[in-house]
Structure formats: structure tokens, C-alpha cells
Amino acid sequence: MHTFMDAKLMAKLLRQALAERSVELSHSDCLELVARQFGLANWNILSARIDDLATGDGPLPKGWIRSGKSPSFYRTGVDTALGAAWLESRPEYAASIREDDYCTVMQTVDAAAYRGQRLQLSAQLKVERAVSGATIWFRIDGPMGSLRFENLERYEKGGPVVGSTDWMQRAIVLDVPDEATTLNFGFYLKAGGKCWARGFALERVDDTVPLNTPDDAALPRPTNLDFVQLA
């Protein structure tokens, strides 16, 4: 049984069969017809899917999706030997990828069972040639939008993993408000490079574990308004 990876062969056989019946179509026309047979609008879409598979862009684990600002600039997949999902910038888009482009592998969970709890999201990250770094992120949404968010980018220690490193542990701690509707979390890669993530855990922790929320960094009163004191 043919799959879409056999599309070019199928187009060739179709053209031959039609020619035997005195129907002349170009190879390009036959490619378009084969794309329609697979339920796609045109050959360009089918060709992109073939290229994705040929370059190692595979399916994500169940429950996870790919998103972000520029997902088309990146490949995703799973390394079963490492028990990890991975993200990699596509070399053919190297000239187009900017520092603020990113792709994320993420999932969304119903918040009902976690309301009123303090949760820790943790995972291990590994990177290769990560220009702007890779990090985990955690966002809690409510009926009107985001309630809590952290991606560790404001941290020098324990923040995004940059360059080429072996596995490094990262964690985020947030309180889940009573009005929370969904928990959203994952990992992302900014700009170029490759990253792997494994060992994700979302677990309840007690109140002695410090928060990562911006509220935790709030000053008790207006401070240093004349800029005299230095950091």
C-alpha cells in the first residue's frame, strides 16, 4: 500500500496509465492529483510534509503540541533512547531566524484539580549551539486571560540554558488561584540551535518552597527613587 512518501512514484505511474488511454498530463499535473488523493489542497503542502519526514521531523508525544511565534522555522521530534522530546532550528531558515523567534512544545491541563495549591513544574534541559537559549515555562490562565506566568528569562542563575551543555535541571513554582481555568506549560527554544527536554513533573509543594512569581520580587515600598543606590 502506498503512502504519501511514494507520491512522486504514484504521479509517474498515474501519468503512464493516463498516456496509455491517450490522456496527456504533465508530471506536475499528476503530482497535484496525487496530493488531492491524500486530501490535501496542492502539491506544495504534500511536498512540505514529505520534507518534514525526510529531515527527521516526527510526531510529538501524545498530549503535547507544537506552538510558538515561528514554529515553521523549527523541527520537533522524540529521542526514545534519551526519553526526551527535542526542538531544532531548521538550517535552511538560518538567515531568516531572529533572536526573538521561538518554537515551543507544550500542553494544556484543566486547572480544577489544582486550584489553591502551590505547584512546581520541573524538567531537565540539554542544548547544542543554543544561540538565545532554551527554557521551561509555566502559565496559569483564568476566564479573562493570564493570571500567572514564568519562563525564567529574568534569572541569571537557574535561567535559560545557552550554548552547548549536558542535562541541567530547571524548576518553576507558582500558586494556582481559585479562578484558574487551565495550566499551560512546556519548553521552548529561541533563535537557533537544538534542545532536548525530559523528566517533566508537575507536583504540589508546600508553602516553604519560594515562588517564582513577579509578586515575590515586589518591593514593600517605593525605593531608591533618586537612583543614588547602585545594585
PDB file of C-alpha atoms in Angstrom, residues 19-210:
ATOM      1  CA  ALA A  19      -0.962   8.146 -21.508  1.00  0.00           C
ATOM      2  CA  GLU A  20      -1.982   4.570 -22.342  1.00  0.00           C
ATOM      3  CA  ARG A  21      -5.532   5.926 -22.541  1.00  0.00           C
ATOM      4  CA  SER A  22      -4.470   8.865 -24.720  1.00  0.00           C
ATOM      5  CA  VAL A  23      -4.790  11.345 -21.849  1.00  0.00           C
ATOM      6  CA  GLU A  24      -1.735  13.568 -21.697  1.00  0.00           C
ATOM      7  CA  LEU A  25      -0.934  15.296 -18.410  1.00  0.00           C
ATOM      8  CA  SER A  26       2.343  16.772 -17.196  1.00  0.00           C
ATOM      9  CA  HIS A  27       4.226  15.322 -14.259  1.00  0.00           C
ATOM     10  CA  SER A  28       3.343  18.473 -12.268  1.00  0.00           C
ATOM     11  CA  ASP A  29      -0.359  17.976 -13.002  1.00  0.00           C
ATOM     12  CA  CYS A  30      -0.140  14.390 -11.814  1.00  0.00           C
ATOM     13  CA  LEU A  31       1.590  15.486  -8.609  1.00  0.00           C
ATOM     14  CA  GLU A  32      -1.314  17.851  -7.964  1.00  0.00           C
ATOM     15  CA  LEU A  33      -3.777  14.993  -8.489  1.00  0.00           C
ATOM     16  CA  VAL A  34      -1.880  12.739  -6.090  1.00  0.00           C
ATOM     17  CA  ALA A  35      -1.947  15.489  -3.451  1.00  0.00           C
ATOM     18  CA  ARG A  36      -5.732  15.644  -3.834  1.00  0.00           C
ATOM     19  CA  GLN A  37      -5.900  11.865  -3.363  1.00  0.00           C
ATOM     20  CA  PHE A  38      -4.307  12.347   0.054  1.00  0.00           C
ATOM     21  CA  GLY A  39      -6.865  15.018   0.936  1.00  0.00           C
ATOM     22  CA  LEU A  40      -4.501  17.973   0.561  1.00  0.00           C
ATOM     23  CA  ALA A  41      -5.096  21.178  -1.357  1.00  0.00           C
ATOM     24  CA  ASN A  42      -1.991  21.069  -3.535  1.00  0.00           C
ATOM     25  CA  TRP A  43       1.406  19.522  -4.166  1.00  0.00           C
ATOM     26  CA  ASN A  44       3.280  22.204  -2.203  1.00  0.00           C
ATOM     27  CA  ILE A  45       1.573  21.132   1.027  1.00  0.00           C
ATOM     28  CA  LEU A  46       2.243  17.452   0.361  1.00  0.00           C
ATOM     29  CA  SER A  47       5.845  18.205  -0.579  1.00  0.00           C
ATOM     30  CA  ALA A  48       6.360  20.047   2.718  1.00  0.00           C
ATOM     31  CA  ARG A  49       5.068  17.034   4.648  1.00  0.00           C
ATOM     32  CA  ILE A  50       7.427  14.742   2.767  1.00  0.00           C
ATOM     33  CA  ASP A  51      10.352  17.074   3.511  1.00  0.00           C
ATOM     34  CA  ASP A  52       9.413  17.176   7.208  1.00  0.00           C
ATOM     35  CA  LEU A  53       9.522  13.409   7.495  1.00  0.00           C
ATOM     36  CA  ALA A  54      12.648  13.075   5.384  1.00  0.00           C
ATOM     37  CA  THR A  55      14.513  15.535   7.610  1.00  0.00           C
ATOM     38  CA  GLY A  56      13.520  13.803  10.824  1.00  0.00           C
ATOM     39  CA  ASP A  57      10.554  15.951  11.882  1.00  0.00           C
ATOM     40  CA  GLY A  58       8.467  13.356  13.657  1.00  0.00           C
ATOM     41  CA  PRO A  59       5.283  13.174  15.709  1.00  0.00           C
ATOM     42  CA  LEU A  60       5.228  14.573  19.219  1.00  0.00           C
ATOM     43  CA  PRO A  61       4.316  12.539  22.303  1.00  0.00           C
ATOM     44  CA  LYS A  62       0.595  12.172  22.968  1.00  0.00           C
ATOM     45  CA  GLY A  63      -0.830  15.189  24.768  1.00  0.00           C
ATOM     46  CA  TRP A  64       1.844  17.621  23.545  1.00  0.00           C
ATOM     47  CA  ILE A  65       1.569  20.166  20.725  1.00  0.00           C
ATOM     48  CA  ARG A  66       3.937  22.451  18.853  1.00  0.00           C
ATOM     49  CA  SER A  67       3.309  26.200  19.005  1.00  0.00           C
ATOM     50  CA  GLY A  68       5.166  29.488  19.352  1.00  0.00           C
ATOM     51  CA  LYS A  69       5.937  32.593  17.316  1.00  0.00           C
ATOM     52  CA  SER A  70       7.665  30.842  14.398  1.00  0.00           C
ATOM     53  CA  PRO A  71       7.036  27.072  14.507  1.00  0.00           C
ATOM     54  CA  SER A  72       7.703  26.667  10.769  1.00  0.00           C
ATOM     55  CA  PHE A  73      11.360  27.600  11.395  1.00  0.00           C
ATOM     56  CA  TYR A  74      11.855  24.563  13.643  1.00  0.00           C
ATOM     57  CA  ARG A  75      11.763  20.773  13.617  1.00  0.00           C
ATOM     58  CA  THR A  76      10.448  18.701  16.510  1.00  0.00           C
ATOM     59  CA  GLY A  77      10.622  15.059  17.454  1.00  0.00           C
ATOM     60  CA  VAL A  78      11.270  12.433  20.108  1.00  0.00           C
ATOM     61  CA  ASP A  79      14.522  10.682  21.017  1.00  0.00           C
ATOM     62  CA  THR A  80      13.315   7.415  22.524  1.00  0.00           C
ATOM     63  CA  ALA A  81      16.821   6.439  23.625  1.00  0.00           C
ATOM     64  CA  LEU A  82      17.035   9.574  25.791  1.00  0.00           C
ATOM     65  CA  GLY A  83      13.374   9.603  26.760  1.00  0.00           C
ATOM     66  CA  ALA A  84      13.263  13.186  25.557  1.00  0.00           C
ATOM     67  CA  ALA A  85      11.434  15.467  23.151  1.00  0.00           C
ATOM     68  CA  TRP A  86      13.560  17.830  21.073  1.00  0.00           C
ATOM     69  CA  LEU A  87      13.401  21.120  19.165  1.00  0.00           C
ATOM     70  CA  GLU A  88      15.845  22.207  16.474  1.00  0.00           C
ATOM     71  CA  SER A  89      16.057  25.239  14.207  1.00  0.00           C
ATOM     72  CA  ARG A  90      15.954  24.352  10.506  1.00  0.00           C
ATOM     73  CA  PRO A  91      19.287  25.153   8.823  1.00  0.00           C
ATOM     74  CA  GLU A  92      17.522  26.259   5.635  1.00  0.00           C
ATOM     75  CA  TYR A  93      15.942  29.123   7.610  1.00  0.00           C
ATOM     76  CA  ALA A  94      19.136  30.176   9.387  1.00  0.00           C
ATOM     77  CA  ALA A  95      19.250  33.507   7.563  1.00  0.00           C
ATOM     78  CA  SER A  96      15.618  34.258   8.469  1.00  0.00           C
ATOM     79  CA  ILE A  97      15.574  33.316  12.160  1.00  0.00           C
ATOM     80  CA  ARG A  98      15.841  36.300  14.502  1.00  0.00           C
ATOM     81  CA  GLU A  99      16.684  36.431  18.205  1.00  0.00           C
ATOM     82  CA  ASP A 100      13.017  36.723  19.181  1.00  0.00           C
ATOM     83  CA  ASP A 101      11.812  33.792  17.046  1.00  0.00           C
ATOM     84  CA  TYR A 102      10.946  30.701  19.035  1.00  0.00           C
ATOM     85  CA  CYS A 103       9.100  27.401  18.991  1.00  0.00           C
ATOM     86  CA  THR A 104       7.592  25.607  21.970  1.00  0.00           C
ATOM     87  CA  VAL A 105       6.441  22.079  22.755  1.00  0.00           C
ATOM     88  CA  MET A 106       3.609  22.413  25.267  1.00  0.00           C
ATOM     89  CA  GLN A 107       0.426  21.067  26.778  1.00  0.00           C
ATOM     90  CA  THR A 108      -2.674  22.479  28.451  1.00  0.00           C
ATOM     91  CA  VAL A 109      -4.280  20.923  31.551  1.00  0.00           C
ATOM     92  CA  ASP A 110      -7.587  21.600  33.312  1.00  0.00           C
ATOM     93  CA  ALA A 111      -6.816  23.603  36.462  1.00  0.00           C
ATOM     94  CA  ALA A 112      -9.834  22.446  38.504  1.00  0.00           C
ATOM     95  CA  ALA A 113      -7.928  19.801  40.489  1.00  0.00           C
ATOM     96  CA  TYR A 114      -5.068  22.207  41.307  1.00  0.00           C
ATOM     97  CA  ARG A 115      -6.823  25.369  42.490  1.00  0.00           C
ATOM     98  CA  GLY A 116      -5.479  26.777  45.737  1.00  0.00           C
ATOM     99  CA  GLN A 117      -2.279  24.721  45.522  1.00  0.00           C
ATOM    100  CA  ARG A 118       1.360  25.691  45.130  1.00  0.00           C
ATOM    101  CA  LEU A 119       2.777  23.769  42.165  1.00  0.00           C
ATOM    102  CA  GLN A 120       6.303  23.118  40.985  1.00  0.00           C
ATOM    103  CA  LEU A 121       6.986  22.438  37.316  1.00  0.00           C
ATOM    104  CA  SER A 122      10.384  20.846  36.758  1.00  0.00           C
ATOM    105  CA  ALA A 123      12.299  19.288  33.873  1.00  0.00           C
ATOM    106  CA  GLN A 124      15.796  18.664  32.558  1.00  0.00           C
ATOM    107  CA  LEU A 125      17.165  20.540  29.538  1.00  0.00           C
ATOM    108  CA  LYS A 126      20.102  19.866  27.276  1.00  0.00           C
ATOM    109  CA  VAL A 127      21.247  22.167  24.433  1.00  0.00           C
ATOM    110  CA  GLU A 128      23.557  22.350  21.424  1.00  0.00           C
ATOM    111  CA  ARG A 129      24.566  25.665  19.864  1.00  0.00           C
ATOM    112  CA  ALA A 130      21.589  27.374  21.524  1.00  0.00           C
ATOM    113  CA  VAL A 131      22.070  30.990  20.470  1.00  0.00           C
ATOM    114  CA  SER A 132      19.454  32.651  22.686  1.00  0.00           C
ATOM    115  CA  GLY A 133      18.817  29.670  24.935  1.00  0.00           C
ATOM    116  CA  ALA A 134      16.163  27.152  25.878  1.00  0.00           C
ATOM    117  CA  THR A 135      13.957  27.183  28.956  1.00  0.00           C
ATOM    118  CA  ILE A 136      10.833  25.730  30.514  1.00  0.00           C
ATOM    119  CA  TRP A 137       7.758  27.905  31.056  1.00  0.00           C
ATOM    120  CA  PHE A 138       4.567  27.784  33.119  1.00  0.00           C
ATOM    121  CA  ARG A 139       1.416  29.893  32.655  1.00  0.00           C
ATOM    122  CA  ILE A 140      -1.862  29.809  34.595  1.00  0.00           C
ATOM    123  CA  ASP A 141      -4.914  31.183  32.776  1.00  0.00           C
ATOM    124  CA  GLY A 142      -8.295  32.336  34.032  1.00  0.00           C
ATOM    125  CA  PRO A 143     -11.534  33.442  32.388  1.00  0.00           C
ATOM    126  CA  MET A 144     -10.050  36.809  31.376  1.00  0.00           C
ATOM    127  CA  GLY A 145      -6.565  35.657  30.372  1.00  0.00           C
ATOM    128  CA  SER A 146      -3.215  35.019  32.037  1.00  0.00           C
ATOM    129  CA  LEU A 147      -3.096  35.022  35.868  1.00  0.00           C
ATOM    130  CA  ARG A 148       0.451  33.805  36.495  1.00  0.00           C
ATOM    131  CA  PHE A 149       3.426  33.360  34.171  1.00  0.00           C
ATOM    132  CA  GLU A 150       7.110  32.490  34.438  1.00  0.00           C
ATOM    133  CA  ASN A 151       9.745  31.478  31.873  1.00  0.00           C
ATOM    134  CA  LEU A 152      12.929  32.049  33.946  1.00  0.00           C
ATOM    135  CA  GLU A 153      14.276  34.583  31.438  1.00  0.00           C
ATOM    136  CA  ARG A 154      14.741  37.181  34.200  1.00  0.00           C
ATOM    137  CA  TYR A 155      17.055  34.864  36.153  1.00  0.00           C
ATOM    138  CA  GLU A 156      20.832  34.814  35.645  1.00  0.00           C
ATOM    139  CA  LYS A 157      21.176  31.733  37.847  1.00  0.00           C
ATOM    140  CA  GLY A 158      18.775  28.926  37.016  1.00  0.00           C
ATOM    141  CA  GLY A 159      17.582  30.748  33.905  1.00  0.00           C
ATOM    142  CA  PRO A 160      17.639  29.797  30.206  1.00  0.00           C
ATOM    143  CA  VAL A 161      20.237  27.237  29.140  1.00  0.00           C
ATOM    144  CA  VAL A 162      22.555  28.701  26.492  1.00  0.00           C
ATOM    145  CA  GLY A 163      25.325  27.372  24.252  1.00  0.00           C
ATOM    146  CA  SER A 164      26.083  23.644  24.448  1.00  0.00           C
ATOM    147  CA  THR A 165      25.534  21.865  27.756  1.00  0.00           C
ATOM    148  CA  ASP A 166      24.705  18.492  29.218  1.00  0.00           C
ATOM    149  CA  TRP A 167      21.471  17.950  31.152  1.00  0.00           C
ATOM    150  CA  MET A 168      20.537  20.748  33.557  1.00  0.00           C
ATOM    151  CA  GLN A 169      17.601  20.849  35.985  1.00  0.00           C
ATOM    152  CA  ARG A 170      15.130  23.745  35.914  1.00  0.00           C
ATOM    153  CA  ALA A 171      12.050  24.435  38.054  1.00  0.00           C
ATOM    154  CA  ILE A 172       9.238  26.983  38.349  1.00  0.00           C
ATOM    155  CA  VAL A 173       6.940  27.405  41.377  1.00  0.00           C
ATOM    156  CA  LEU A 174       3.565  29.172  41.090  1.00  0.00           C
ATOM    157  CA  ASP A 175       0.427  29.435  43.212  1.00  0.00           C
ATOM    158  CA  VAL A 176      -2.780  28.430  41.425  1.00  0.00           C
ATOM    159  CA  PRO A 177      -5.558  30.991  42.059  1.00  0.00           C
ATOM    160  CA  ASP A 178      -9.102  29.838  42.782  1.00  0.00           C
ATOM    161  CA  GLU A 179     -10.295  31.352  39.495  1.00  0.00           C
ATOM    162  CA  ALA A 180      -7.757  29.421  37.373  1.00  0.00           C
ATOM    163  CA  THR A 181      -9.143  27.529  34.390  1.00  0.00           C
ATOM    164  CA  THR A 182      -6.084  25.991  32.691  1.00  0.00           C
ATOM    165  CA  LEU A 183      -2.432  25.216  33.373  1.00  0.00           C
ATOM    166  CA  ASN A 184      -0.136  25.637  30.367  1.00  0.00           C
ATOM    167  CA  PHE A 185       3.485  24.551  30.336  1.00  0.00           C
ATOM    168  CA  GLY A 186       6.305  23.268  28.185  1.00  0.00           C
ATOM    169  CA  PHE A 187       9.760  24.171  26.909  1.00  0.00           C
ATOM    170  CA  TYR A 188      10.936  26.404  24.095  1.00  0.00           C
ATOM    171  CA  LEU A 189      13.994  27.235  22.023  1.00  0.00           C
ATOM    172  CA  LYS A 190      14.727  30.808  20.974  1.00  0.00           C
ATOM    173  CA  ALA A 191      16.625  31.632  17.789  1.00  0.00           C
ATOM    174  CA  GLY A 192      18.984  28.918  16.502  1.00  0.00           C
ATOM    175  CA  GLY A 193      20.307  25.666  17.904  1.00  0.00           C
ATOM    176  CA  LYS A 194      18.841  22.483  19.313  1.00  0.00           C
ATOM    177  CA  CYS A 195      17.446  21.496  22.699  1.00  0.00           C
ATOM    178  CA  TRP A 196      16.129  18.375  24.397  1.00  0.00           C
ATOM    179  CA  ALA A 197      13.763  18.180  27.371  1.00  0.00           C
ATOM    180  CA  ARG A 198      12.938  15.227  29.608  1.00  0.00           C
ATOM    181  CA  GLY A 199      11.672  14.328  33.054  1.00  0.00           C
ATOM    182  CA  PHE A 200       8.790  16.802  33.198  1.00  0.00           C
ATOM    183  CA  ALA A 201       6.983  16.781  36.555  1.00  0.00           C
ATOM    184  CA  LEU A 202       4.123  18.899  37.870  1.00  0.00           C
ATOM    185  CA  GLU A 203       3.709  18.374  41.604  1.00  0.00           C
ATOM    186  CA  ARG A 204       2.322  20.036  44.682  1.00  0.00           C
ATOM    187  CA  VAL A 205       4.830  21.619  47.090  1.00  0.00           C
ATOM    188  CA  ASP A 206       4.336  23.236  50.484  1.00  0.00           C
ATOM    189  CA  ASP A 207       4.416  26.939  51.275  1.00  0.00           C
ATOM    190  CA  THR A 208       8.075  26.839  52.317  1.00  0.00           C
ATOM    191  CA  VAL A 209       9.119  26.476  48.680  1.00  0.00           C
ATOM    192  CA  PRO A 210       9.678  30.023  47.327  1.00  0.00           C
TER     193      PRO A 210
END
